[in-house]
XYZ file of C-alpha atoms in Angstrom:
213
model
C 16.302 12.253 -34.473
C 20.219 12.863 -35.218
C 20.636 8.995 -35.350
C 17.951 8.653 -37.782
C 18.872 10.629 -39.920
C 22.625 9.831 -39.964
C 21.957 6.348 -40.242
C 18.543 5.262 -42.071
C 18.790 8.538 -44.689
C 16.382 11.339 -46.131
C 14.213 9.991 -48.092
C 11.106 9.242 -46.111
C 10.320 12.810 -44.378
C 7.351 11.967 -43.053
C 10.000 9.523 -40.917
C 10.350 13.125 -38.559
C 7.035 13.198 -37.222
C 6.791 11.818 -33.485
C 4.420 9.012 -34.053
C 7.097 8.008 -36.385
C 9.945 8.456 -34.275
C 11.728 5.568 -32.758
C 10.874 5.848 -29.059
C 7.603 7.794 -29.198
C 6.463 6.940 -25.903
C 8.860 8.874 -24.278
C 9.244 12.348 -26.721
C 6.120 14.080 -25.410
C 5.791 17.082 -25.266
C 4.824 17.472 -21.746
C 8.223 16.181 -20.809
C 10.757 17.914 -23.375
C 12.358 19.957 -20.191
C 12.776 16.367 -18.538
C 14.360 15.276 -21.235
C 16.336 18.050 -22.416
C 17.466 20.366 -19.430
C 19.609 18.004 -18.788
C 21.668 17.721 -21.352
C 22.008 21.795 -22.147
C 23.072 21.205 -18.020
C 26.145 19.189 -19.428
C 26.536 21.389 -22.041
C 26.776 24.629 -19.891
C 23.975 25.985 -21.936
C 21.895 26.118 -19.324
C 20.912 29.711 -17.167
C 21.662 29.153 -13.105
C 18.236 30.550 -13.267
C 16.615 28.171 -15.561
C 19.067 25.738 -13.483
C 17.144 25.860 -10.126
C 13.924 25.949 -11.414
C 14.605 22.507 -13.143
C 15.682 20.975 -10.055
C 12.950 22.462 -7.454
C 10.352 20.843 -10.117
C 12.187 17.797 -10.475
C 12.278 16.870 -6.481
C 8.156 18.239 -6.003
C 7.774 15.698 -8.705
C 9.948 12.996 -7.091
C 8.763 14.010 -3.399
C 4.604 13.874 -4.419
C 5.939 10.162 -6.503
C 7.429 9.425 -3.024
C 4.387 9.549 -1.405
C 1.632 8.143 -3.643
C 3.790 5.230 -3.533
C 4.259 4.867 0.066
C 0.334 5.295 0.006
C -0.704 1.365 -0.059
C -4.282 1.212 -0.128
C -6.698 -1.820 0.446
C -9.544 -2.974 -2.261
C -12.791 -1.834 0.586
C -10.842 1.341 1.304
C -11.011 2.337 -2.294
C -14.461 1.580 -2.845
C -15.280 3.338 -0.186
C -13.830 6.163 -1.931
C -15.707 5.566 -4.327
C -13.104 4.408 -7.200
C -14.323 0.565 -9.369
C -11.860 -1.660 -8.026
C -11.581 -5.571 -8.997
C -12.237 -7.009 -5.255
C -9.407 -9.715 -5.252
C -7.811 -8.437 -1.984
C -4.999 -6.975 -3.309
C -3.446 -3.437 -2.215
C -2.094 -0.684 -4.638
C -0.307 2.241 -3.998
C -1.342 6.148 -5.400
C 1.462 5.660 -8.605
C -0.150 2.640 -9.768
C -3.809 3.925 -9.536
C -2.713 7.085 -11.674
C -2.006 4.879 -14.342
C -5.649 4.188 -14.767
C -7.702 6.921 -16.727
C -10.187 6.946 -14.371
C -8.789 7.532 -11.771
C -7.144 11.126 -10.380
C -5.660 13.485 -7.667
C -9.189 14.039 -6.365
C -9.899 10.446 -6.061
C -7.154 9.583 -4.201
C -7.977 13.121 -2.383
C -9.386 11.704 1.057
C -6.064 9.701 1.612
C -4.313 12.791 0.813
C -4.240 14.948 3.058
C -1.677 17.790 2.075
C -3.222 17.885 -2.106
C -3.824 20.947 -1.852
C 0.388 21.733 -1.103
C 1.513 20.255 -4.599
C 1.487 22.490 -7.527
C -1.063 21.392 -9.630
C 1.544 21.383 -13.189
C 2.981 19.229 -10.474
C 0.567 16.831 -10.353
C -0.565 16.460 -13.374
C 3.094 15.620 -14.514
C 2.848 12.865 -12.502
C -0.352 12.385 -13.571
C 1.137 11.725 -17.236
C 4.009 10.334 -16.178
C 2.145 7.030 -14.552
C -0.222 7.051 -16.793
C 2.659 6.296 -19.662
C 4.681 4.726 -16.778
C 3.749 0.437 -18.224
C 3.940 1.079 -21.678
C 7.095 2.259 -21.256
C 8.995 0.673 -18.750
C 7.640 -1.920 -21.598
C 9.143 0.045 -24.113
C 12.794 -0.179 -22.038
C 12.760 -3.699 -21.163
C 12.301 -4.651 -24.967
C 15.061 -2.215 -26.496
C 16.794 -3.379 -24.097
C 16.273 -7.383 -25.670
C 16.807 -6.221 -29.387
C 20.195 -4.495 -28.135
C 21.341 -7.647 -26.899
C 19.857 -9.713 -29.953
C 21.464 -7.566 -32.290
C 23.689 -9.747 -33.677
C 21.024 -12.553 -33.899
C 22.071 -13.794 -37.926
C 18.319 -14.017 -39.568
C 19.168 -16.293 -42.654
C 18.781 -15.675 -45.931
C 15.257 -17.671 -46.535
C 13.790 -15.852 -44.218
C 9.975 -14.491 -45.293
C 9.415 -11.010 -44.523
C 5.654 -11.897 -46.246
C 5.210 -14.692 -43.733
C 5.275 -10.788 -40.702
C 1.328 -10.507 -40.649
C 2.343 -7.614 -37.731
C 4.614 -5.466 -40.960
C 3.078 -3.215 -43.340
C 4.087 -3.993 -47.122
C 6.586 -1.340 -46.998
C 8.339 -2.451 -44.960
C 8.052 -5.986 -45.740
C 9.180 -5.356 -49.148
C 12.501 -3.148 -48.476
C 13.087 -6.489 -46.063
C 13.231 -8.409 -48.596
C 15.635 -6.340 -50.982
C 17.541 -5.338 -48.260
C 18.426 -9.162 -46.835
C 19.838 -8.345 -43.735
C 21.821 -10.381 -42.439
C 21.798 -10.177 -38.810
C 19.291 -7.571 -36.736
C 21.470 -4.688 -36.024
C 21.314 -4.328 -40.271
C 17.737 -4.698 -40.354
C 17.195 -1.508 -37.475
C 19.217 0.221 -40.089
C 16.698 -0.476 -43.157
C 14.903 2.830 -43.784
C 10.858 2.463 -41.953
C 12.121 -0.114 -39.394
C 10.763 0.244 -35.855
C 11.222 -0.620 -32.734
C 7.581 -3.014 -32.789
C 8.599 -4.331 -36.136
C 11.896 -5.748 -35.117
C 10.458 -7.023 -32.339
C 7.828 -9.098 -34.489
C 11.108 -10.017 -36.128
C 13.171 -11.259 -33.827
C 9.745 -13.006 -32.135
C 9.488 -15.086 -35.497
C 13.448 -16.348 -36.013
C 13.413 -17.421 -31.931
C 10.120 -19.230 -32.878
C 12.060 -20.877 -35.972
C 14.522 -21.526 -33.800
C 12.844 -23.787 -31.829
C 11.420 -25.310 -34.241
C 15.068 -25.665 -34.876
C 16.183 -27.758 -31.964
C 13.378 -29.987 -31.606
C 14.493 -31.133 -34.891
């Protein structure tokens, strides 16, 4: 939020809503302690009691995830347990299965004999992490790609109106600002990672066309 305010100004207050945040998939209320407690520890503003509680929670989550990832279940085993999966012969681990909304820890009970020993709050957090992991990995990939291409030049005659995925408001802002690079485009108020990805994809397509003659 601080980076956003400093680089893009304060004329668009709606941007401070989580739904408009830069990497909103990672900014969930349920993982606030995972994101912020390490920073608090580094700054020395987290008590020893809180630090120990946080460490215990993270160790429990790590152990639970490791146990889930160690499971290797065939489609036949899953079908016998009442789960509807593709009978494609591919084995699946427990953590990957939890990424499907219809699969719960209870669904995996036949394969987790010590399920009741895992605290309910830990199970809930691990299940939520599993649900989002595919999207967050994709987001990380997009972020890394954007950072690699921040220096990519944008032609002066680049037509933002031809990008159907951009809002009309953002098309107008970009057309007025005329950023010369992706990095400059990223500082335009209202620009999002998704919009950056759209611009980069069009630039690459145009590059390929020029290279092909």
